[in-house]
Coordinates of C-alpha atoms in Angstrom, one line a residue:
V3 CA -0.1 0.5 -0.6
V4 CA 2.6 2.2 0.7
R5 CA 4.5 1.4 -2.1
A6 CA 1.1 2.3 -4.9
A7 CA 1.7 5.6 -2.5
R8 CA 4.2 7.1 -3.8
V9 CA 4.1 6.0 -7.4
C10 CA 0.8 8.0 -6.9
V11 CA 2.3 11.1 -5.0
E12 CA 5.4 10.8 -7.8
A13 CA 3.2 11.6 -9.7
G14 CA 2.1 14.7 -8.4
A15 CA -1.5 13.0 -6.7
P16 CA -2.9 15.6 -3.9
G17 CA -4.3 13.2 -2.0
I18 CA -5.0 10.3 -0.9
T19 CA -7.6 8.4 -0.1
V20 CA -8.7 4.9 2.0
H21 CA -11.3 2.9 2.3
P22 CA -10.5 0.5 5.5
R23 CA -14.2 -2.4 5.4
P24 CA -14.5 -5.0 8.7
D25 CA -13.6 -7.0 7.0
G26 CA -10.2 -5.5 5.7
R27 CA -10.0 -7.2 1.7
H28 CA -9.1 -3.2 0.4
I29 CA -6.6 -1.9 3.2
T30 CA -6.7 -3.5 6.4
S31 CA -5.8 -0.8 10.2
A32 CA -1.5 -1.7 9.9
D33 CA -2.0 -1.1 6.4
V34 CA -3.9 2.1 6.9
R35 CA -1.7 3.3 10.1
E36 CA 2.2 2.3 7.7
L37 CA 0.2 4.8 5.5
S38 CA 0.1 7.6 7.7
E39 CA 3.6 7.5 8.6
F40 CA 4.7 7.7 4.7
L41 CA 2.4 10.8 4.7
Q42 CA 3.3 12.1 8.5
P43 CA 6.6 14.3 6.4
L44 CA 4.5 15.2 3.1
Q45 CA 0.9 16.6 4.8
D46 CA 1.2 19.4 3.3
Q47 CA 1.5 18.5 0.3
V48 CA -1.1 15.2 0.7
E49 CA -4.2 14.8 2.0
F50 CA -4.6 11.7 4.2
N51 CA -8.7 10.7 4.2
I52 CA -10.1 8.1 5.5
E53 CA -14.0 7.1 4.9
G54 CA -16.0 4.4 5.6
D55 CA -19.3 4.1 8.4
P56 CA -19.4 4.8 11.3
R57 CA -18.0 1.9 13.3
P58 CA -16.6 2.1 16.9
D59 CA -13.0 -0.1 15.4
L60 CA -12.9 2.4 12.5
I61 CA -13.5 6.0 15.0
E62 CA -11.3 5.1 17.0
L63 CA -8.1 3.9 13.7
V64 CA -9.7 7.6 13.0
E65 CA -9.0 9.2 16.5
D66 CA -5.0 7.9 16.1
V67 CA -4.1 8.4 12.3
R68 CA -5.3 12.1 12.5
P69 CA -6.3 12.6 8.9
H70 CA -7.3 15.9 6.9
Q71 CA -10.6 14.8 6.4
F72 CA -12.5 11.5 7.5
T73 CA -15.7 10.9 5.0
V74 CA -18.6 9.2 6.6
V75 CA -20.7 6.4 4.0
P76 CA -22.9 3.9 4.5
V77 CA -22.9 0.9 4.5
R78 CA -25.6 -2.2 3.1
P79 CA -24.8 -5.8 4.4
G80 CA -23.2 -7.8 1.5
E81 CA -22.0 -3.9 -0.6
I82 CA -18.9 -4.9 -2.2
T83 CA -18.8 -0.9 -2.7
S84 CA -20.6 1.5 -2.3
Q85 CA -24.4 1.7 -3.4
A86 CA -25.9 5.5 -2.7
G87 CA -25.3 8.6 0.1
W88 CA -27.1 8.2 3.8
P89 CA -30.3 8.9 3.2
A90 CA -31.9 12.1 4.5
E91 CA -34.0 10.5 6.6
T92 CA -30.8 8.7 8.5
P93 CA -31.5 10.1 12.0
T94 CA -28.4 12.7 13.1
D95 CA -28.3 12.4 16.6
D96 CA -25.5 9.8 16.3
L97 CA -23.2 11.2 13.8
R98 CA -23.7 14.5 15.1
A99 CA -22.2 12.9 18.5
L100 CA -19.6 11.2 15.5
I101 CA -18.8 14.7 14.1
E102 CA -17.7 16.1 16.9
R103 CA -16.1 13.5 18.5
V104 CA -13.8 13.6 15.0
H105 CA -13.1 17.1 15.6
D106 CA -11.7 17.6 18.2
R107 CA -9.0 14.8 17.0
G108 CA -8.6 18.1 14.1
T109 CA -9.5 16.1 11.7
R110 CA -12.5 17.2 9.2
V111 CA -15.9 15.2 8.4
S112 CA -17.5 15.1 4.9
V113 CA -21.0 13.2 3.9
F114 CA -21.7 10.7 1.9
I115 CA -24.5 11.6 0.1
D116 CA -26.6 11.8 -3.2
P117 CA -26.9 14.8 -5.0
E118 CA -30.6 15.0 -3.9
P119 CA -32.0 18.7 -2.2
R120 CA -33.0 17.3 0.6
A121 CA -30.0 15.1 1.2
I122 CA -27.8 18.1 1.0
E123 CA -30.7 19.7 3.7
W124 CA -30.0 16.8 5.8
A125 CA -25.9 17.4 5.6
A126 CA -26.2 20.6 6.1
T127 CA -27.9 20.3 10.0
L128 CA -25.3 17.7 11.0
G129 CA -21.7 20.1 11.9
A130 CA -19.9 18.5 8.9
D131 CA -17.2 20.2 7.2
R132 CA -17.7 18.9 3.8
V133 CA -20.6 16.6 1.6
E134 CA -19.1 14.6 -0.7
L135 CA -21.6 14.0 -3.8
F136 CA -21.9 9.9 -4.9
T137 CA -21.4 10.1 -9.2
E138 CA -22.1 6.9 -10.0
P139 CA -25.3 8.1 -11.4
F140 CA -23.2 9.9 -12.9
A141 CA -20.9 8.1 -14.4
A142 CA -23.3 5.4 -15.6
A143 CA -24.7 7.4 -17.4
Y144 CA -21.8 8.8 -19.5
A145 CA -20.5 5.8 -20.2
R146 CA -24.0 3.9 -22.6
D147 CA -24.4 7.9 -24.0
A148 CA -23.3 7.9 -27.5
D149 CA -24.5 10.8 -28.7
P150 CA -21.0 12.7 -28.8
A151 CA -23.1 15.9 -27.3
K152 CA -23.6 13.6 -24.2
R153 CA -27.4 15.0 -23.8
E154 CA -28.1 12.8 -21.5
T155 CA -25.0 12.2 -19.8
R156 CA -25.0 17.1 -19.9
R157 CA -28.6 16.1 -17.8
V158 CA -27.6 13.8 -15.3
L159 CA -24.9 16.2 -14.7
Q160 CA -27.4 18.8 -13.6
R161 CA -28.4 17.6 -10.7
Y162 CA -24.7 18.1 -9.9
V163 CA -24.2 21.2 -11.0
D164 CA -27.4 22.2 -8.4
A165 CA -26.9 20.3 -6.3
A166 CA -22.7 21.5 -5.0
Q167 CA -24.9 25.4 -5.9
R168 CA -26.9 24.2 -2.4
A169 CA -24.4 22.4 -0.7
H170 CA -22.3 25.9 -1.0
D171 CA -25.0 28.1 -0.2
A172 CA -25.2 25.6 2.8
G173 CA -21.6 26.6 3.9
L174 CA -20.8 23.1 2.7
G175 CA -17.5 22.0 0.9
I176 CA -17.8 19.6 -2.6
N177 CA -16.7 16.7 -2.9
A178 CA -17.0 14.2 -4.8
G179 CA -16.2 10.0 -6.0
H180 CA -17.9 7.3 -7.7
D181 CA -16.6 5.7 -10.3
L182 CA -15.4 8.9 -12.0
D183 CA -12.4 8.7 -14.5
E184 CA -10.0 10.4 -16.9
D185 CA -12.7 10.0 -19.1
N186 CA -16.0 11.7 -17.7
L187 CA -14.2 13.2 -14.2
S188 CA -13.7 15.9 -17.7
L189 CA -17.1 16.8 -18.4
F190 CA -18.4 16.2 -14.6
V191 CA -15.4 19.3 -13.5
E192 CA -17.8 21.5 -14.6
V193 CA -20.0 21.1 -11.7
P194 CA -18.6 24.6 -9.5
H195 CA -17.2 24.4 -6.2
L196 CA -15.3 20.9 -6.2
A197 CA -13.2 20.5 -3.5

């Protein structure tokens, strides 16, 4: 993992994101600690983001490692990868307390949401610093849109433009991620206020 991160950093990547899942299939807690140690001397140049669900062992890891950002994502049982953002009807008390706890350790918090007005309004009540917009629907539209003008993709993209503006107006920073690549990112960067 550290060798892979070194390659990314040497290629100019401004950040490294990891998602330690309970089964360790992507990255282990030990990997996260080694990666944190590698990135420590580069902390002013390379942002470290840990993302995952609000389970106790992950929160303790985030508190120990103190990355620049913790992105809180919902996890569905049996999922291979994230399928959606937090639903707007998710109770807020536990997440609000978690965000305060992580803030107390000096770590910024982002909340993973769908590009929907209700989700943004919900996220704004939590005390989070940012939202991360779930971009798989955009990437899927881009992949199936054979129109050279990408008209269908642009209709989907407008949801993200509107969501980013709404989040910005609510005082939230905007991250985005999921299935973005060299091809579709060239269009997605039209979304305003992306951090």
